[in-house]
mmCIF file of C-alpha atoms in Angstrom:
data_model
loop_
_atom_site.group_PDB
_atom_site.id
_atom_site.type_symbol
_atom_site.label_atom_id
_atom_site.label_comp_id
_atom_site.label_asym_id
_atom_site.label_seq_id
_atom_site.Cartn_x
_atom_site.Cartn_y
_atom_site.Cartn_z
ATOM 1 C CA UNK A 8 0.000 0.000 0.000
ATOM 2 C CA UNK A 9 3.111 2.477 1.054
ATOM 3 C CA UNK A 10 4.637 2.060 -2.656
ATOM 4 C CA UNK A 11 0.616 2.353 -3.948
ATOM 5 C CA UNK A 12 0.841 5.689 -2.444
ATOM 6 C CA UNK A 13 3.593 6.426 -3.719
ATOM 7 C CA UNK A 14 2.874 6.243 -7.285
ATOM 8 C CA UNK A 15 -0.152 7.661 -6.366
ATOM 9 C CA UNK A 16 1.885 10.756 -5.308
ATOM 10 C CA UNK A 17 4.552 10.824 -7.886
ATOM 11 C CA UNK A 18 1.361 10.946 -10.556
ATOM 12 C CA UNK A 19 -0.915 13.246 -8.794
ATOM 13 C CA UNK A 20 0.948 15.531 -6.133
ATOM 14 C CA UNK A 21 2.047 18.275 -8.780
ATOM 15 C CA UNK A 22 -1.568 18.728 -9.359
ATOM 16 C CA UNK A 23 -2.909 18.777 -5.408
ATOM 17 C CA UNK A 24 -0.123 21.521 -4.351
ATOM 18 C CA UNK A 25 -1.533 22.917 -7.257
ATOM 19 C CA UNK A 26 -4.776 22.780 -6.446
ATOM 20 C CA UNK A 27 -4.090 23.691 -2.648
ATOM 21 C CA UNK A 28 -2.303 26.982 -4.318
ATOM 22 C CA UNK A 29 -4.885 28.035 -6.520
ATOM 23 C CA UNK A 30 -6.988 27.697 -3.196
ATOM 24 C CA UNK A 31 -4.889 29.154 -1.453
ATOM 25 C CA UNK A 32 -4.473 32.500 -3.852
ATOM 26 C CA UNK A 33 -7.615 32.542 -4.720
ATOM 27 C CA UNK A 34 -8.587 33.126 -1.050
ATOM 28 C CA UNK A 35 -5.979 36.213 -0.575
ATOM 29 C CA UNK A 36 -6.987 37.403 -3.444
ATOM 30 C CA UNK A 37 -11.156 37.858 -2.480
ATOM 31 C CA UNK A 38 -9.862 39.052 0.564
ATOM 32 C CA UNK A 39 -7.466 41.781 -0.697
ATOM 33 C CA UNK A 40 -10.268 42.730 -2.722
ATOM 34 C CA UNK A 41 -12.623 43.190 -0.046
ATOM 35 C CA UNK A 42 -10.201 45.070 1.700
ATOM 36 C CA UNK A 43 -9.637 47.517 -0.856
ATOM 37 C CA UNK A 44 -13.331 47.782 -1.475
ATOM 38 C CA UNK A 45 -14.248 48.358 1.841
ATOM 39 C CA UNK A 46 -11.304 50.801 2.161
ATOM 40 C CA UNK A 47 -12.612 53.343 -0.782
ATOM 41 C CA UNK A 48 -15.780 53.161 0.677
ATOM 42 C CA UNK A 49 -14.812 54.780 3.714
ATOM 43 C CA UNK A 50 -12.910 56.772 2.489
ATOM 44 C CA UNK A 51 -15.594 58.098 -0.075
ATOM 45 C CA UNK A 52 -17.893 58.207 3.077
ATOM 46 C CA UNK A 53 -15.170 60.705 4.887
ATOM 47 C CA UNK A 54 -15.220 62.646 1.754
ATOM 48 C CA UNK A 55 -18.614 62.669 1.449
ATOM 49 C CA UNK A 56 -19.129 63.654 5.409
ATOM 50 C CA UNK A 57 -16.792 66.670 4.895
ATOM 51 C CA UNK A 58 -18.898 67.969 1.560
ATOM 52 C CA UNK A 59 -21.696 67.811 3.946
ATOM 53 C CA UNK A 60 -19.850 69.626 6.970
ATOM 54 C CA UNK A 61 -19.100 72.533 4.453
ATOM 55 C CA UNK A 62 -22.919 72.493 2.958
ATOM 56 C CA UNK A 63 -24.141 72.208 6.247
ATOM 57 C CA UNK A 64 -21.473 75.212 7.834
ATOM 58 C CA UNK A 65 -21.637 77.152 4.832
ATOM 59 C CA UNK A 66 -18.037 76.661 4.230
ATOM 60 C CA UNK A 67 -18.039 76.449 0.540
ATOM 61 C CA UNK A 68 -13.883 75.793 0.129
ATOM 62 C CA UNK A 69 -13.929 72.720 2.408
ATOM 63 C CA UNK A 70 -17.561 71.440 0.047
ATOM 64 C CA UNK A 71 -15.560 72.069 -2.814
ATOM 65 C CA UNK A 72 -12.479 70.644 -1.975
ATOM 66 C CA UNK A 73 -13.809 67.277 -0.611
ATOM 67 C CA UNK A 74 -16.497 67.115 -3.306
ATOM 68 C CA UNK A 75 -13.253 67.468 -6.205
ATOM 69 C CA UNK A 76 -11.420 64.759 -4.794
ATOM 70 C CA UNK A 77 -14.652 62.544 -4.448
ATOM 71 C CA UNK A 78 -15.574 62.823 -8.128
ATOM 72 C CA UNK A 79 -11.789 62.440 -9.011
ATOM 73 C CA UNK A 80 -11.575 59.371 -6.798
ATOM 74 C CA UNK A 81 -14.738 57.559 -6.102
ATOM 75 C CA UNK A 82 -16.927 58.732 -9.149
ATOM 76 C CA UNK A 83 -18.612 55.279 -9.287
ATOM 77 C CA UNK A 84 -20.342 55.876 -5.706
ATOM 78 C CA UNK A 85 -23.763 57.067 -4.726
ATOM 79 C CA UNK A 86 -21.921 59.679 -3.012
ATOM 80 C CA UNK A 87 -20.842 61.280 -6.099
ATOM 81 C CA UNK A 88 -25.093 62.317 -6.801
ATOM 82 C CA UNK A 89 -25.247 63.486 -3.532
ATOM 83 C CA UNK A 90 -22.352 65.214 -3.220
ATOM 84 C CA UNK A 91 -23.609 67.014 -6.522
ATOM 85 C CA UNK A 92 -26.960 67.841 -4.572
ATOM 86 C CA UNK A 93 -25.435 69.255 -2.126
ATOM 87 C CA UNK A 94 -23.188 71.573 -3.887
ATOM 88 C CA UNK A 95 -25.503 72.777 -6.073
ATOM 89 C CA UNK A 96 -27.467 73.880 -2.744
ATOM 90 C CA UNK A 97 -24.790 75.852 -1.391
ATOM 91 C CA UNK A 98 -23.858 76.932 -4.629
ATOM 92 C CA UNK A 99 -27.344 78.519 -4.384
ATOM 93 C CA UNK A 100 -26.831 80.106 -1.262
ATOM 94 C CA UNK A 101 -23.865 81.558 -1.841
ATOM 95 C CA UNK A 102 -25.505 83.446 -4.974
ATOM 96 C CA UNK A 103 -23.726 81.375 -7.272
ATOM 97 C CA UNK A 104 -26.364 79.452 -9.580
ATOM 98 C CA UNK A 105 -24.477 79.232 -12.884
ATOM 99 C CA UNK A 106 -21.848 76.388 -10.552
ATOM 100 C CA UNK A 107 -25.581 74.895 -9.450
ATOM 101 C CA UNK A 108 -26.603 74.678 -13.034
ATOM 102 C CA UNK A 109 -23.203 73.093 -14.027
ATOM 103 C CA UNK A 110 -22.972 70.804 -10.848
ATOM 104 C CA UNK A 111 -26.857 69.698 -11.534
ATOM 105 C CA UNK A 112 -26.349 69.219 -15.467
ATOM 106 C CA UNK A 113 -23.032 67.098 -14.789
ATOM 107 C CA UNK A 114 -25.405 65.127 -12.525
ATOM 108 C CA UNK A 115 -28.358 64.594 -15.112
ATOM 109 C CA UNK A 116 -25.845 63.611 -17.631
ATOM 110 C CA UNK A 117 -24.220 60.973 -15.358
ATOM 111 C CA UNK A 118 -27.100 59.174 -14.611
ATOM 112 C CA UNK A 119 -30.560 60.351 -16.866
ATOM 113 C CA UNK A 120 -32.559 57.182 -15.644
ATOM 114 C CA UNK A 121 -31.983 57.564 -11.805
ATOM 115 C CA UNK A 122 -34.229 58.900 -9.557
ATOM 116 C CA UNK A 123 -31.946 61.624 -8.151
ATOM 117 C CA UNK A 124 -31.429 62.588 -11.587
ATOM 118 C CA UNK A 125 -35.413 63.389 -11.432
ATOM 119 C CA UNK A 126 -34.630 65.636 -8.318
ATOM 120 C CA UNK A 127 -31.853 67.478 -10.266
ATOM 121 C CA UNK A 128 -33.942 67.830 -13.308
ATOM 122 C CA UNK A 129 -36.430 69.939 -11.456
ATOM 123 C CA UNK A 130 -33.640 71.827 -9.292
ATOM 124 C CA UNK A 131 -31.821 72.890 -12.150
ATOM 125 C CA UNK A 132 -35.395 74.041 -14.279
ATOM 126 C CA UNK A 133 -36.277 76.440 -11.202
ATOM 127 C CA UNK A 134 -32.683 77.427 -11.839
ATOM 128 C CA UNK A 135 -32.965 78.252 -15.733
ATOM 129 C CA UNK A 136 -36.264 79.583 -14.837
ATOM 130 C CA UNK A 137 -34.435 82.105 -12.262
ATOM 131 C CA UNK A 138 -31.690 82.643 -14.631
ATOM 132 C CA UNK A 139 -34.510 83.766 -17.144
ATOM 133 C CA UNK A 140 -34.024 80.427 -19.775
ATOM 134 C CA UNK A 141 -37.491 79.533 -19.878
ATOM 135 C CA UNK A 142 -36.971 78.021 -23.120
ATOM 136 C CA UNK A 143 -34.452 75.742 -21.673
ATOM 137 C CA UNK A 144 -36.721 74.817 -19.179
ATOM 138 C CA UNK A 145 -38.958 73.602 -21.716
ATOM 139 C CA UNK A 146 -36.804 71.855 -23.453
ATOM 140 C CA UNK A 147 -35.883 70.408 -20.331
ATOM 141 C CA UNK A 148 -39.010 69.017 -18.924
ATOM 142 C CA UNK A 149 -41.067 69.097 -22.214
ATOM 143 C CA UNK A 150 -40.241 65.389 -23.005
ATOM 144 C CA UNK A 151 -40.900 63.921 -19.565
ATOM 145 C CA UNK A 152 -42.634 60.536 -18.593
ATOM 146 C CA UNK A 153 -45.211 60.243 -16.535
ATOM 147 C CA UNK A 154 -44.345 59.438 -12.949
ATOM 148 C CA UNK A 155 -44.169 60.846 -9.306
ATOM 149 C CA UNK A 156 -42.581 64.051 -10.805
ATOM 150 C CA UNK A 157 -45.646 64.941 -12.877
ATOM 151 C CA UNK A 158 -47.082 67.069 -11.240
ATOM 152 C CA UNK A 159 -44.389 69.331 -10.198
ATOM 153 C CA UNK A 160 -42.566 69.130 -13.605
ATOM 154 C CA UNK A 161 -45.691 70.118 -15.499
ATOM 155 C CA UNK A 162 -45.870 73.413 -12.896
ATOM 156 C CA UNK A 163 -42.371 74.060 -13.373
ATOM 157 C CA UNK A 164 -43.422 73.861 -17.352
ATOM 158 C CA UNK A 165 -46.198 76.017 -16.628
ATOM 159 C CA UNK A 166 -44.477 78.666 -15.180
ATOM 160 C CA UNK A 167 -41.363 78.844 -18.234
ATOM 161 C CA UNK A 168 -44.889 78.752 -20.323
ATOM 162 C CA UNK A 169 -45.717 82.067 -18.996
ATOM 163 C CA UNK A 170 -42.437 83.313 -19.129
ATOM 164 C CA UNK A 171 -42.240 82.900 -22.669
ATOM 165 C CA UNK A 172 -46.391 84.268 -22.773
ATOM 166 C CA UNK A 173 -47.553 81.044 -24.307
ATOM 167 C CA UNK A 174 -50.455 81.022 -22.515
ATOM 168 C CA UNK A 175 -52.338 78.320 -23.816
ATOM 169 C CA UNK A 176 -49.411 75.893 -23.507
ATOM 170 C CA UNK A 177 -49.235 77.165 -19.916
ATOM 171 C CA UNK A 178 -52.894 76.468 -19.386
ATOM 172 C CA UNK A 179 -52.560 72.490 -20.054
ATOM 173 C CA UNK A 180 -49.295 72.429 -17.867
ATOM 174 C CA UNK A 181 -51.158 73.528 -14.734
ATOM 175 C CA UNK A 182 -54.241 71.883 -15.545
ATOM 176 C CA UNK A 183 -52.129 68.799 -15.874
ATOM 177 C CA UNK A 184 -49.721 69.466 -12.731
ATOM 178 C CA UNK A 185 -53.563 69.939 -11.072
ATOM 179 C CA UNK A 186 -54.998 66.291 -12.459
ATOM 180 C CA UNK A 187 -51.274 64.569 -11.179
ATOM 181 C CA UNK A 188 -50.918 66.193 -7.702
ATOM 182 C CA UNK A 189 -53.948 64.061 -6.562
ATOM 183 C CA UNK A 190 -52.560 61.107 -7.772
ATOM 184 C CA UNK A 191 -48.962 61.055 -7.071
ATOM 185 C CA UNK A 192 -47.303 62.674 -4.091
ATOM 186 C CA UNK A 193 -43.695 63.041 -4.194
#
């Protein structure tokens, strides 16, 4: 049986160090990859804390600063969309819409089908609409599904409607922001 084995092991023991190897690496390796993983995001998280500490301090350097390296670094992340929110809302506050417009449009583009992308299509509209771009706006909103947005995109359309005096067009947008406020609440 001894000189059974080893044949046995002279034929096969290449292949089960081998195989023990492969096992082996193949354990490191979903390991170091759950590591690094884990490590970006936390520190996308830390970056994404500090973009809030400046939105919610005001301090529009450190927002900036944090939110740079986060798109730079971690652009795959949900905290790159929020991060975009939130700069485009001290943008605002700080009287500087044309960096909301930018930071909301960069946002839209990223992700068109995403429901935060919803949010930032009718952030930056009352932002065109403010800048005086009503036909932007339009173009903007004018092609939109129906959804839980309805109601407040067709208001938003309304109101560029009225800017541009197209009155009639205006008309149907609030009557229709009016019919989908009842049914969908956002």
């Amino acid at each position: 049986q001894l000189d059974a084995m080893r044949a046995w092991w002279a034929e096969n023991g290449k292949y089960v160090i081998g195989g023990i190897l492969v096992g082996i690496i193949t354990i490191f390796g979903i390991n170091q990859y759950r590591t690094t993983t884990a490590d970006a995001e936390i520190a996308a998280s830390t970056l994404y804390e500090d973009v809030m500490l400046g939105a919610g301090t005001g301090d529009l350097d450190l927002a900036v600063e944090a939110a740079t390296k986060l798109f730079a670094d971690y652009d795959n992340t949900p905290y790159e969309a929020q991060s975009r929110l939130d700069l485009s809302r001290l943008y605002i506050d700080n009287a500087r819409d044309q960096y909301a417009a930018v930071a909301l449009t960069e946002l839209i583009d990223y992700n068109p089908d995403n429901e935060i992308s919803l949010v930032s299509r009718l952030r930056l509209g009352k932002i065109l609409l403010y800048q005086g771009k009503a036909e932007e706006v339009v173009g903007l909103l004018g092609s939109q599904p129906e959804g839980a947005f309805s109601a407040r995109f067709n208001e938003l359309l309304g109101d560029a409607y009225v800017e541009l005096e197209r009155y009639p067009e205006a008309n149907d947008a609030y009557m229709a922001a009016l019919a989908n406020s009842a049914q969908s609440q956002t």
